[in-house]
Coordinates of C-alpha atoms in Angstrom, one line a residue:
X1 CA 80.4 -53.1 17.7
X2 CA 81.9 -55.5 15.2
X3 CA 84.1 -54.2 12.4
X4 CA 85.4 -55.7 9.2
X5 CA 88.8 -57.4 9.4
X6 CA 91.8 -55.1 8.9
X7 CA 94.3 -55.5 6.0
X8 CA 96.7 -57.1 8.4
X9 CA 94.1 -59.6 9.6
X10 CA 93.3 -60.5 5.9
X11 CA 97.0 -61.1 5.2
X12 CA 97.2 -63.4 8.3
X13 CA 94.0 -65.2 7.2
X14 CA 95.5 -65.9 3.8
X15 CA 98.8 -67.0 5.3
X16 CA 97.2 -69.9 7.2
X17 CA 95.3 -71.1 4.0
X18 CA 96.9 -73.7 1.8
X19 CA 96.9 -73.3 -2.0
X20 CA 93.7 -75.3 -2.5
X21 CA 91.8 -73.3 0.2
X22 CA 93.0 -70.0 -1.3
X23 CA 91.6 -70.9 -4.8
X24 CA 88.3 -72.1 -3.3
X25 CA 88.0 -68.9 -1.3
X26 CA 88.7 -66.7 -4.3
X27 CA 86.2 -68.6 -6.4
X28 CA 83.6 -68.2 -3.7
X29 CA 84.4 -64.5 -3.3
X30 CA 84.1 -64.0 -7.1
X31 CA 80.8 -65.8 -7.2
X32 CA 79.5 -63.7 -4.4
X33 CA 80.5 -60.4 -6.0
X34 CA 79.3 -61.5 -9.4
X35 CA 75.9 -62.6 -8.0
X36 CA 75.5 -59.3 -6.3
X37 CA 76.4 -57.4 -9.4
X38 CA 74.1 -59.5 -11.5
X39 CA 71.2 -58.9 -9.1
X40 CA 71.8 -55.2 -9.1
X41 CA 71.9 -54.9 -12.8
X42 CA 68.8 -57.2 -13.2
X43 CA 66.9 -55.0 -10.7
X44 CA 67.9 -51.9 -12.5
X45 CA 66.9 -53.2 -16.0
X46 CA 63.6 -54.4 -14.6
X47 CA 62.8 -51.2 -12.8
X48 CA 63.9 -48.9 -15.7
X49 CA 63.0 -48.5 -19.4
X50 CA 64.7 -47.0 -22.5
X51 CA 63.0 -43.6 -23.1
X52 CA 63.6 -40.7 -25.4
X53 CA 65.8 -38.0 -24.1
X54 CA 66.4 -34.3 -25.0
X55 CA 69.0 -33.3 -27.5
X56 CA 70.0 -34.1 -31.0
X57 CA 69.5 -32.4 -34.4
X58 CA 67.5 -33.2 -37.5
X59 CA 68.3 -31.8 -41.0
X60 CA 65.6 -31.9 -43.7
X61 CA 66.2 -31.2 -47.4
X62 CA 63.6 -29.4 -49.5
X63 CA 63.3 -28.3 -53.1
X64 CA 62.6 -24.6 -53.3
X65 CA 62.9 -21.9 -50.7
X66 CA 60.6 -20.1 -48.3
X67 CA 58.7 -17.0 -49.2
X68 CA 55.8 -16.7 -46.8
X69 CA 56.1 -18.6 -43.6
X70 CA 52.7 -17.2 -42.7
X71 CA 49.6 -19.3 -42.3
X72 CA 47.3 -17.1 -44.4
X73 CA 49.7 -17.2 -47.4
X74 CA 51.4 -20.6 -47.2
X75 CA 48.8 -22.5 -49.2
X76 CA 50.6 -22.2 -52.5
X77 CA 54.1 -23.4 -51.5
X78 CA 55.1 -26.8 -50.2
X79 CA 58.1 -25.4 -48.4
X80 CA 56.1 -22.6 -46.7
X81 CA 53.4 -25.2 -45.6
X82 CA 56.1 -27.5 -44.1
X83 CA 57.5 -24.7 -42.0
X84 CA 54.2 -23.4 -41.0
X85 CA 53.3 -26.8 -39.7
X86 CA 56.2 -26.8 -37.3
X87 CA 56.3 -23.2 -36.2
X88 CA 52.5 -22.6 -35.7
X89 CA 49.8 -24.4 -33.9
X90 CA 46.4 -25.4 -35.3
X91 CA 43.2 -24.3 -33.6
X92 CA 42.0 -27.9 -33.3
X93 CA 43.4 -30.0 -31.7
X94 CA 46.6 -28.2 -30.7
X95 CA 45.1 -25.1 -29.0
X96 CA 41.7 -26.6 -28.0
X97 CA 40.9 -27.7 -24.5
X98 CA 37.2 -28.4 -25.2
X99 CA 34.9 -28.2 -28.2
X100 CA 31.1 -28.2 -28.2
X101 CA 29.0 -28.3 -31.3
X102 CA 25.4 -27.0 -30.9
X103 CA 22.5 -25.6 -32.9
X104 CA 22.4 -28.7 -35.1
X105 CA 26.0 -28.2 -36.3
X106 CA 25.8 -24.4 -36.9
X107 CA 27.6 -23.3 -33.7
X108 CA 31.0 -24.3 -32.3
X109 CA 32.0 -23.2 -28.8
X110 CA 35.8 -23.5 -28.3
X111 CA 37.7 -23.4 -25.0
X112 CA 41.3 -22.8 -25.4
X113 CA 44.2 -24.2 -23.4
X114 CA 45.4 -21.5 -21.0
X115 CA 49.1 -22.5 -21.0
X116 CA 50.0 -21.7 -24.6
X117 CA 52.7 -19.0 -25.3
X118 CA 53.9 -17.3 -28.4
X119 CA 57.6 -17.7 -29.1
X120 CA 58.2 -14.1 -27.8
X121 CA 56.6 -15.0 -24.4
X122 CA 53.2 -13.5 -24.9
X123 CA 50.2 -15.6 -24.0
X124 CA 47.9 -16.9 -26.7
X125 CA 44.3 -15.9 -26.3
X126 CA 40.9 -15.9 -28.1
X127 CA 41.8 -12.6 -29.6
X128 CA 44.5 -14.2 -31.7
X129 CA 42.0 -16.8 -33.1
X130 CA 39.5 -14.1 -34.0
X131 CA 42.1 -11.9 -35.5
X132 CA 43.4 -14.8 -37.7
X133 CA 39.9 -15.6 -39.0
X134 CA 39.0 -12.0 -39.7
X135 CA 42.3 -11.3 -41.5
X136 CA 41.7 -14.3 -43.8
X137 CA 38.1 -13.1 -44.4
X138 CA 39.2 -9.5 -45.3
X139 CA 39.7 -9.2 -49.1
X140 CA 42.4 -6.6 -48.6
X141 CA 44.8 -9.2 -47.4
X142 CA 44.3 -11.4 -50.5
X143 CA 44.6 -14.7 -48.6
X144 CA 44.1 -17.8 -50.8
X145 CA 42.2 -19.3 -47.8
X146 CA 39.5 -16.7 -47.9
X147 CA 36.8 -18.8 -49.7
X148 CA 37.1 -21.5 -47.0
X149 CA 36.4 -19.1 -44.1
X150 CA 33.7 -16.7 -45.6
X151 CA 30.5 -16.7 -43.6
X152 CA 32.0 -17.6 -40.2
X153 CA 30.8 -15.3 -37.4
X154 CA 33.2 -15.0 -34.5
X155 CA 32.4 -13.9 -30.9
X156 CA 34.8 -13.7 -28.0
X157 CA 33.3 -15.2 -24.7
X158 CA 36.4 -14.5 -22.6
X159 CA 40.2 -14.6 -22.9
X160 CA 40.2 -18.4 -23.5
X161 CA 36.8 -19.1 -25.1
X162 CA 35.1 -18.1 -28.3
X163 CA 32.2 -19.2 -30.4
X164 CA 32.0 -19.6 -34.2
X165 CA 28.8 -19.7 -36.1
X166 CA 28.0 -20.8 -39.7
X167 CA 24.8 -20.3 -41.7
X168 CA 24.3 -24.0 -42.5
X169 CA 25.7 -27.2 -41.0
X170 CA 28.7 -28.4 -42.9
X171 CA 30.3 -31.8 -42.2
X172 CA 33.8 -30.7 -43.2
X173 CA 33.8 -27.5 -41.1
X174 CA 35.8 -29.3 -38.3
X175 CA 38.5 -29.8 -40.8
X176 CA 38.6 -26.0 -41.5
X177 CA 39.4 -25.6 -37.8
X178 CA 42.0 -28.3 -37.9
X179 CA 43.7 -26.5 -40.8
X180 CA 43.6 -23.1 -39.2
X181 CA 47.1 -22.1 -38.0
X182 CA 46.6 -19.2 -35.5
X183 CA 48.6 -16.0 -35.9
X184 CA 49.7 -13.6 -33.1
X185 CA 47.5 -10.5 -33.1
X186 CA 50.0 -8.4 -31.2
X187 CA 52.6 -8.9 -33.9
X188 CA 50.4 -8.3 -37.0
X189 CA 47.6 -6.0 -36.0
X190 CA 49.5 -2.7 -36.7
X191 CA 50.8 -3.9 -40.2
X192 CA 48.6 -2.7 -43.0
X193 CA 47.2 -5.1 -45.6
X194 CA 49.5 -3.5 -48.2
X195 CA 52.6 -4.3 -46.1
X196 CA 51.6 -7.8 -44.9
X197 CA 53.5 -9.5 -47.7
X198 CA 56.5 -7.3 -47.2
X199 CA 56.8 -7.9 -43.5
X200 CA 60.0 -9.4 -42.1
X201 CA 57.8 -11.7 -40.0
X202 CA 57.1 -13.7 -43.1
X203 CA 60.6 -15.1 -43.0
X204 CA 61.3 -14.7 -39.3
X205 CA 58.0 -15.8 -37.9
X206 CA 56.7 -15.9 -34.3
X207 CA 54.4 -18.8 -33.7
X208 CA 53.4 -21.1 -30.9
X209 CA 54.5 -24.5 -32.2
X210 CA 57.1 -26.8 -30.8
X211 CA 59.9 -25.1 -32.6
X212 CA 60.8 -21.4 -33.0
X213 CA 62.7 -19.5 -35.6
X214 CA 66.5 -19.2 -34.8
X215 CA 68.3 -18.1 -38.0
X216 CA 68.5 -18.2 -41.7
X217 CA 71.3 -18.0 -44.3
X218 CA 71.2 -16.5 -47.8
X219 CA 73.6 -16.8 -50.7
X220 CA 75.0 -14.0 -52.8
X221 CA 71.7 -13.6 -54.7
X222 CA 69.8 -13.2 -51.4
X223 CA 68.2 -16.6 -51.9
X224 CA 67.6 -18.5 -48.6
X225 CA 69.7 -21.6 -48.6
X226 CA 69.1 -22.8 -45.0
X227 CA 66.9 -22.1 -42.0
X228 CA 67.2 -23.3 -38.5
X229 CA 64.5 -23.8 -35.8
X230 CA 65.2 -24.2 -32.1
X231 CA 63.3 -26.1 -29.5
X232 CA 60.6 -23.8 -27.9
X233 CA 61.2 -24.3 -24.2
X234 CA 57.8 -22.9 -23.2
X235 CA 55.9 -25.1 -25.6
X236 CA 52.6 -26.2 -23.9
X237 CA 53.7 -29.9 -24.0
X238 CA 57.1 -29.1 -22.4
X239 CA 55.9 -30.6 -19.1
X240 CA 56.3 -34.0 -20.8
X241 CA 59.8 -33.0 -21.9
X242 CA 58.7 -32.5 -25.5
X243 CA 59.9 -31.6 -28.0
X244 CA 62.9 -33.8 -27.8
X245 CA 65.1 -32.6 -30.6
X246 CA 67.1 -29.5 -29.8
X247 CA 67.2 -28.2 -33.4
X248 CA 65.6 -28.7 -36.8
X249 CA 67.4 -27.3 -39.8
X250 CA 66.2 -27.1 -43.4
X251 CA 68.4 -26.9 -46.4
X252 CA 66.9 -25.7 -49.7
X253 CA 67.9 -27.0 -53.2
X254 CA 67.2 -25.7 -56.7
X255 CA 66.2 -29.2 -58.1
X256 CA 65.3 -32.7 -57.0
X257 CA 68.5 -33.9 -58.5
X258 CA 70.5 -31.6 -56.2
X259 CA 68.4 -32.9 -53.3
X260 CA 69.2 -36.5 -54.1
X261 CA 72.9 -35.8 -54.4
X262 CA 72.9 -34.2 -51.0
X263 CA 71.1 -37.3 -49.6
X264 CA 73.8 -39.6 -51.2
X265 CA 76.5 -37.5 -49.5
X266 CA 74.9 -37.8 -46.1
X267 CA 74.3 -34.0 -45.9
X268 CA 70.6 -34.4 -44.9
X269 CA 68.6 -36.7 -42.6
X270 CA 65.2 -36.5 -44.3
X271 CA 63.7 -35.7 -47.7
X272 CA 61.0 -36.6 -50.1
X273 CA 61.2 -37.1 -53.9
X274 CA 58.4 -37.3 -56.4
X275 CA 60.3 -38.9 -59.3
X276 CA 60.0 -42.8 -59.1
X277 CA 63.5 -43.0 -60.7
X278 CA 65.1 -41.9 -57.4
X279 CA 63.2 -44.3 -55.1
X280 CA 65.7 -47.1 -55.2
X281 CA 68.9 -45.0 -55.2
X282 CA 69.3 -44.7 -51.4
X283 CA 71.1 -46.9 -48.9
X284 CA 68.5 -48.8 -47.0
X285 CA 71.0 -49.2 -44.2
X286 CA 70.8 -45.4 -43.7
X287 CA 67.3 -44.4 -44.5
X288 CA 63.9 -45.7 -43.7
X289 CA 61.5 -45.4 -46.6
X290 CA 58.0 -44.3 -45.5
X291 CA 55.0 -44.6 -47.9
X292 CA 52.3 -42.2 -46.6
X293 CA 48.8 -42.1 -48.0
X294 CA 47.2 -38.9 -49.0
X295 CA 43.5 -38.3 -49.8
X296 CA 44.0 -37.7 -53.5
X297 CA 43.5 -39.6 -56.7
X298 CA 44.2 -39.3 -60.5
X299 CA 41.7 -40.0 -63.2
X300 CA 40.9 -39.5 -66.8
X301 CA 37.8 -37.3 -66.8
X302 CA 35.5 -37.6 -69.8
X303 CA 33.8 -34.6 -71.3
X304 CA 30.9 -35.9 -73.5
X305 CA 30.0 -32.4 -74.6
X306 CA 33.2 -32.4 -76.6
X307 CA 33.1 -35.9 -78.0
X308 CA 30.0 -37.7 -79.4
X309 CA 31.7 -41.0 -78.7
X310 CA 31.9 -40.4 -75.0
X311 CA 28.2 -40.0 -74.9
X312 CA 27.9 -43.7 -75.5
X313 CA 28.1 -45.5 -72.1
X314 CA 29.3 -48.7 -73.8
X315 CA 32.3 -46.9 -75.2
X316 CA 33.0 -45.4 -71.7
X317 CA 32.8 -48.8 -70.1
X318 CA 35.1 -50.3 -72.8
X319 CA 37.7 -47.5 -72.2
X320 CA 37.7 -48.5 -68.5
X321 CA 38.1 -52.3 -69.1
X322 CA 41.0 -51.6 -71.5
X323 CA 43.1 -49.7 -68.9
X324 CA 45.7 -51.8 -67.0
X325 CA 46.0 -49.8 -63.7
X326 CA 48.5 -52.2 -62.2
X327 CA 50.8 -51.7 -65.1
X328 CA 50.5 -47.9 -64.7
X329 CA 51.4 -48.1 -61.0
X330 CA 54.3 -50.5 -61.5
X331 CA 55.8 -48.6 -64.5
X332 CA 55.1 -45.0 -63.8
X333 CA 55.1 -45.0 -60.0
X334 CA 57.7 -47.8 -59.3
X335 CA 54.9 -49.6 -57.4
X336 CA 54.3 -46.7 -54.9
X337 CA 50.6 -46.4 -55.3
X338 CA 47.2 -47.9 -55.0
X339 CA 44.5 -48.7 -57.5
X340 CA 41.4 -46.5 -57.4
X341 CA 38.0 -47.6 -58.6
X342 CA 36.0 -44.6 -57.7
X343 CA 36.5 -41.1 -56.3
X344 CA 35.1 -42.2 -52.9
X345 CA 38.3 -43.6 -51.3
X346 CA 37.4 -46.4 -48.9
X347 CA 40.0 -45.6 -46.2
X348 CA 39.1 -41.9 -46.3
X349 CA 35.4 -42.5 -46.1
X350 CA 35.6 -45.6 -43.8
X351 CA 33.9 -48.3 -45.7
X352 CA 34.4 -51.3 -48.0
X353 CA 35.7 -51.4 -51.5
X354 CA 33.1 -51.4 -54.2
X355 CA 32.2 -54.9 -55.6
X356 CA 31.3 -53.7 -59.1
X357 CA 34.5 -52.4 -60.6
X358 CA 36.1 -52.2 -64.1
X359 CA 39.0 -54.6 -63.8
X360 CA 41.4 -54.9 -66.7
X361 CA 39.7 -57.1 -69.3
X362 CA 40.3 -56.7 -73.0
X363 CA 37.7 -59.3 -73.9
X364 CA 35.0 -57.3 -72.2
X365 CA 36.2 -54.1 -73.8
X366 CA 36.1 -55.7 -77.3
X367 CA 32.7 -57.2 -76.6
X368 CA 31.3 -53.8 -75.6
X369 CA 32.6 -52.0 -78.7
X370 CA 31.1 -54.8 -80.9
X371 CA 27.7 -53.8 -79.4
X372 CA 28.0 -50.2 -80.7
X373 CA 27.5 -49.0 -84.3
X374 CA 31.3 -49.1 -84.8
X375 CA 33.2 -51.4 -87.2
X376 CA 36.8 -52.6 -87.0
X377 CA 38.9 -52.0 -90.0
X378 CA 42.7 -52.5 -90.0
X379 CA 42.7 -52.8 -86.2
X380 CA 41.1 -49.5 -85.8
X381 CA 37.5 -49.0 -84.6
X382 CA 35.6 -46.6 -87.0
X383 CA 32.1 -45.3 -87.2
X384 CA 30.8 -45.7 -90.8
X385 CA 28.2 -43.1 -91.8
X386 CA 26.3 -43.3 -95.1
X387 CA 26.3 -40.0 -96.9
X388 CA 22.9 -38.9 -98.1
X389 CA 23.1 -38.3 -101.9
X390 CA 20.6 -36.8 -104.4
X391 CA 18.6 -39.5 -106.2
X392 CA 17.7 -38.6 -109.7
X393 CA 14.0 -39.6 -110.4
X394 CA 12.9 -37.4 -113.2
X395 CA 13.5 -37.4 -117.0
X396 CA 15.6 -34.4 -117.6
X397 CA 16.2 -32.8 -121.0
X398 CA 16.8 -29.4 -122.6
X399 CA 14.5 -26.9 -121.0
X400 CA 14.2 -28.7 -117.6
X401 CA 14.6 -26.5 -114.6
X402 CA 15.0 -26.9 -110.8
X403 CA 17.0 -28.4 -108.0
X404 CA 17.4 -31.8 -109.7
X405 CA 19.0 -30.0 -112.7
X406 CA 21.4 -28.2 -110.3
X407 CA 22.4 -31.6 -108.7
X408 CA 22.9 -33.1 -112.2
X409 CA 25.2 -30.2 -113.1
X410 CA 27.1 -30.6 -109.9
X411 CA 27.5 -34.3 -110.5
X412 CA 28.8 -33.5 -114.1
X413 CA 31.2 -30.8 -112.8
X414 CA 29.6 -27.8 -114.6
X415 CA 28.1 -24.6 -113.3
X416 CA 24.9 -25.4 -111.3
X417 CA 22.6 -22.9 -112.9
X418 CA 19.4 -25.0 -112.5
X419 CA 18.6 -24.7 -116.2
X420 CA 19.1 -27.7 -118.7
X421 CA 20.7 -26.0 -121.7
X422 CA 23.1 -27.0 -124.4
X423 CA 26.1 -27.1 -122.1
X424 CA 24.3 -29.5 -119.8
X425 CA 23.1 -31.6 -122.8
X426 CA 26.8 -31.9 -124.0
X427 CA 27.9 -32.9 -120.5
X428 CA 25.1 -35.6 -120.4
X429 CA 26.2 -36.9 -123.8
X430 CA 29.9 -37.1 -122.6
X431 CA 28.7 -39.1 -119.5
X432 CA 26.6 -41.5 -121.7
X433 CA 29.5 -42.1 -124.0
X434 CA 31.7 -43.0 -121.0
X435 CA 29.3 -45.3 -119.2
X436 CA 26.4 -46.3 -121.5
X437 CA 27.5 -46.3 -125.1
X438 CA 24.4 -44.2 -126.0
X439 CA 24.2 -40.5 -126.6
X440 CA 20.7 -39.2 -126.4
X441 CA 21.5 -36.1 -124.4
X442 CA 18.4 -36.8 -122.3
X443 CA 18.5 -38.2 -118.8
X444 CA 16.3 -41.3 -119.1
X445 CA 15.9 -44.4 -117.0
X446 CA 19.3 -46.0 -117.8
X447 CA 21.1 -42.7 -117.5
X448 CA 19.4 -42.0 -114.1
X449 CA 20.4 -45.4 -112.7
X450 CA 24.1 -44.8 -113.7
X451 CA 24.0 -41.3 -112.4
X452 CA 22.7 -42.5 -109.0
X453 CA 25.5 -45.1 -108.9
X454 CA 28.3 -42.7 -110.0
X455 CA 27.3 -39.6 -108.2
X456 CA 26.6 -41.1 -104.8
X457 CA 29.3 -40.3 -102.2
X458 CA 31.1 -43.2 -100.4
X459 CA 30.3 -43.8 -96.7
X460 CA 32.2 -41.6 -94.2
X461 CA 34.5 -43.3 -91.8
X462 CA 35.2 -41.6 -88.5
X463 CA 37.9 -43.3 -86.4
X464 CA 37.3 -43.9 -82.7
X465 CA 39.8 -41.4 -81.5
X466 CA 40.2 -38.9 -78.6
X467 CA 42.4 -36.0 -77.6
X468 CA 43.7 -36.1 -74.1
X469 CA 45.3 -33.2 -72.2
X470 CA 47.4 -33.2 -69.1
X471 CA 50.1 -31.4 -67.1
X472 CA 53.6 -31.2 -68.5
X473 CA 54.9 -33.4 -65.8
X474 CA 57.2 -36.5 -66.1
X475 CA 55.0 -38.9 -64.3
X476 CA 51.7 -37.8 -65.9
X477 CA 53.3 -37.8 -69.3
X478 CA 54.4 -41.5 -68.7
X479 CA 50.9 -42.4 -67.4
X480 CA 49.3 -40.8 -70.5
X481 CA 51.7 -42.7 -72.7
X482 CA 50.8 -46.0 -71.1
X483 CA 47.0 -45.3 -71.4
X484 CA 47.5 -44.4 -75.1
X485 CA 49.4 -47.7 -75.7
X486 CA 46.7 -49.7 -73.8
X487 CA 43.8 -48.1 -75.7
X488 CA 45.5 -48.3 -79.1
X489 CA 46.1 -52.1 -78.5
X490 CA 42.3 -52.5 -78.9
X491 CA 41.9 -50.1 -81.8
X492 CA 41.2 -46.7 -80.1
X493 CA 43.4 -43.8 -81.2
X494 CA 44.6 -41.2 -78.7
X495 CA 46.3 -37.8 -79.2
X496 CA 48.2 -36.5 -76.1
X497 CA 49.0 -32.9 -75.5
X498 CA 50.7 -31.5 -72.4
X499 CA 50.8 -28.0 -71.0
X500 CA 52.3 -26.2 -68.0
X501 CA 49.8 -26.4 -65.2
X502 CA 49.0 -22.6 -65.4
X503 CA 48.2 -22.8 -69.1
X504 CA 46.2 -26.1 -68.7
X505 CA 44.1 -24.5 -66.0
X506 CA 43.5 -21.2 -67.8
X507 CA 42.9 -22.6 -71.4
X508 CA 41.4 -25.9 -70.8
X509 CA 40.2 -26.7 -67.3
X510 CA 38.3 -23.4 -66.6
X511 CA 36.5 -23.4 -69.9
X512 CA 36.2 -27.3 -69.9
X513 CA 37.8 -27.3 -73.3
X514 CA 38.9 -30.9 -73.6
X515 CA 37.6 -34.3 -74.6
X516 CA 39.7 -36.1 -72.0
X517 CA 41.6 -34.7 -69.1
X518 CA 44.2 -36.6 -67.0
X519 CA 44.3 -34.8 -63.8
X520 CA 44.3 -35.3 -60.0
X521 CA 41.8 -34.2 -57.3
X522 CA 42.8 -33.6 -53.7
X523 CA 40.3 -34.4 -51.0
X524 CA 40.4 -33.3 -47.4
X525 CA 40.8 -35.2 -44.1
X526 CA 37.0 -34.9 -43.8
X527 CA 36.4 -35.2 -47.6
X528 CA 33.6 -33.4 -49.3
X529 CA 33.1 -34.6 -52.9
X530 CA 30.4 -31.9 -53.5
X531 CA 32.6 -29.5 -55.5
X532 CA 33.8 -32.4 -57.7
X533 CA 30.6 -34.1 -58.6
X534 CA 27.5 -31.9 -57.9
X535 CA 25.8 -30.6 -61.1
X536 CA 26.0 -27.0 -59.8
X537 CA 29.8 -27.3 -60.1
X538 CA 30.1 -28.1 -63.8
X539 CA 31.3 -24.6 -64.6
X540 CA 34.3 -22.7 -63.2
X541 CA 35.0 -22.1 -60.4
X542 CA 33.4 -25.4 -59.7
X543 CA 35.6 -28.5 -59.9
X544 CA 33.2 -30.9 -61.7
X545 CA 35.8 -31.8 -64.4
X546 CA 33.6 -34.5 -66.0
X547 CA 30.6 -32.1 -66.3
X548 CA 28.7 -34.9 -64.5
X549 CA 25.0 -34.4 -63.9
X550 CA 22.8 -36.8 -62.0
X551 CA 19.8 -35.8 -59.8
X552 CA 20.1 -38.7 -57.4
X553 CA 23.8 -38.0 -57.0
X554 CA 23.0 -34.3 -56.3
X555 CA 20.6 -35.3 -53.5
X556 CA 23.2 -37.6 -51.9
X557 CA 25.9 -35.0 -52.0
X558 CA 23.6 -32.3 -50.6
X559 CA 22.5 -34.5 -47.7
X560 CA 25.9 -35.8 -46.8
X561 CA 27.6 -32.5 -46.6
X562 CA 25.2 -31.2 -44.0
X563 CA 25.2 -34.3 -41.8
X564 CA 27.5 -34.5 -38.8
X565 CA 26.8 -38.3 -38.4
X566 CA 29.7 -40.2 -39.9
X567 CA 27.4 -43.3 -40.4
X568 CA 24.9 -41.3 -42.3
X569 CA 27.7 -39.7 -44.5
X570 CA 29.3 -43.1 -45.1
X571 CA 25.9 -44.6 -46.4
X572 CA 25.3 -41.6 -48.7
X573 CA 28.7 -41.8 -50.1
X574 CA 28.5 -45.6 -50.6
X575 CA 25.3 -45.0 -52.7
X576 CA 27.0 -42.2 -54.5
X577 CA 29.9 -44.4 -55.4
X578 CA 27.6 -47.0 -56.9
X579 CA 26.0 -44.4 -59.1
X580 CA 29.3 -42.9 -60.2
X581 CA 30.6 -46.4 -61.1
X582 CA 27.4 -47.1 -63.1
X583 CA 27.5 -43.8 -65.0
X584 CA 31.2 -44.0 -65.8
X585 CA 32.2 -40.3 -65.9
X586 CA 35.9 -41.2 -66.4
X587 CA 38.6 -43.7 -65.7
X588 CA 39.6 -43.7 -62.0
X589 CA 43.3 -44.7 -62.0
X590 CA 45.4 -44.6 -58.9
X591 CA 46.4 -42.7 -55.8
X592 CA 50.2 -42.2 -55.5
X593 CA 52.0 -42.7 -52.2
X594 CA 53.9 -39.9 -50.6
X595 CA 57.4 -41.4 -50.4
X596 CA 59.5 -40.0 -47.5
X597 CA 63.0 -41.0 -46.5
X598 CA 64.1 -40.5 -42.9
X599 CA 67.5 -41.4 -41.4
X600 CA 67.3 -44.5 -39.2
X601 CA 68.7 -42.5 -36.2
X602 CA 65.3 -40.7 -36.0
X603 CA 62.7 -42.5 -33.9
X604 CA 59.3 -41.8 -32.5
X605 CA 56.3 -40.1 -34.2
X606 CA 56.8 -41.8 -37.5
X607 CA 54.1 -44.4 -37.2
X608 CA 51.6 -42.2 -39.0
X609 CA 50.3 -43.8 -42.2
X610 CA 47.8 -41.3 -43.7
X611 CA 48.1 -37.6 -43.9
X612 CA 45.8 -34.9 -45.4
X613 CA 48.7 -32.9 -46.7
X614 CA 52.5 -33.6 -47.1
X615 CA 53.3 -31.0 -44.5
X616 CA 51.4 -33.1 -41.9
X617 CA 54.3 -35.6 -41.9
X618 CA 55.6 -33.1 -39.2
X619 CA 52.3 -33.2 -37.2
X620 CA 53.9 -35.3 -34.5
X621 CA 57.4 -33.9 -34.7
X622 CA 57.6 -33.1 -31.0
X623 CA 57.9 -36.9 -30.5
X624 CA 60.8 -37.3 -32.8
X625 CA 64.1 -38.1 -31.1
X626 CA 67.7 -39.3 -31.6
X627 CA 68.9 -39.6 -28.0
X628 CA 67.9 -42.2 -25.5
X629 CA 68.4 -43.0 -21.8
X630 CA 67.1 -45.4 -19.1
X631 CA 64.5 -43.9 -16.8
X632 CA 62.8 -45.3 -13.7
X633 CA 59.4 -46.7 -14.4

């Protein structure tokens, strides 16, 4: 068998080579080794790919602090909803293996995944789902979600299957199931309703999501200042090595300004701010700015019951044409928003933008106002109303009686007794001396003519003006100020009043005590505009803020909400949109972006563009990663 040359043989080989041969040999040897190395590297690169790898830590900054990291109570807190999104799993699609809809949309049969575990190692079953729904439905637990889950009948089929039944088909019911974060029955079943809110599990929860509670830190005032979640190794997607990040931590700040300062110092990797003034303060080399779309919009809602002017469609149309929505978005939102022309948002309802819209056009606004009974005086539109005055027709003298005598006495500023006596005669003589140069003391033809001229009241001028109420919020205050400026530019006066949201809700929204309301409405992932525009919802607790009533619109809303066919719903909502635009129940303004900043070291799962709630920015967090490695294809 042949062997490689020994070291001694190599030395002898080199000794017989001249200088030129040695150089040539070394060059050849280098090329041979380099070629082999290149081929090896090229083969490796072609047969492998860069892929996420486990490890890494992410730190999010939030304003506020957690109170109830509990699916049935988290509704009222952004912080709580963010944490619930990561720690708990939704019934659909997270926990569902198969879903069948039967009985014309009134029955839902759900088969659960059988490889889902709670963070304490217990298996998740149908009992947990049924327990969660029944707990929400029970008024003793006082869940803010109760109204959304009333009327649902639950039945266990086996450990991993259950059926849900509702009385009538409801197109948005599937979203109810997507929103339902399931709670562990074995943890909560022995805790009384009175102690639910006091349980330690509200701050140290046990869920089934990709990350589990690890620890929290409090300051001297027992306020939570940070909370850390660790990767749940038994997560049902762990076979695909997800989630990737080892830890997710949250730091809690008292104000948005504190949050921004922390971001500038590099203390956090991700955060969101609402004040547009902060949007351009961050290093674009460190953070990616994500603009996420939410199914919500802001509008000025008209209440024609409180303003006779708003009953005139031409005035409502003029108000729309006079609003420069683009200026509002650029000035108040720093350009982070989209113009809205109706409450039926095209990308939410999956169809085209309306063709008939009220684009900013001052000439059209002026032309519409000119077609009303208004007049423009000193750059202010006014309604001139002639006052009905008493016309003196009879010859009045001493001894006359009746209503005409009383009106005469009122005109002459004496006690209106209704009897023409000496006092009245004297007043008539004084009037005649002042205006007629004759003193008969009798109200004859010439005196009556002058009385009708002098005693008639001037026409009443009522300015075209409105009162507008909104939330005491910096952005909405700026939006209101811009609208006021735009309307006053064409001669329409506006008085703005702002209130804390609780007072605005209690004193104005619930009793519908406003002429105009600048407010926002939040739709769902499967939006149902019924509560906002059906005539049955004009009174509290309905949300028909414009007190809008239209029989054709009612029929479209009723039909659409029971249809499970997306094509049918889209057609109904398209028709509804056209009716709403024609009826002009308000000025539909804009939908603001949800602006989210994430450190550029974070990759994966950030491609999402539209979310139903800000907490859903974490919906794909198991795919977030910071570490990478090459893996064989």
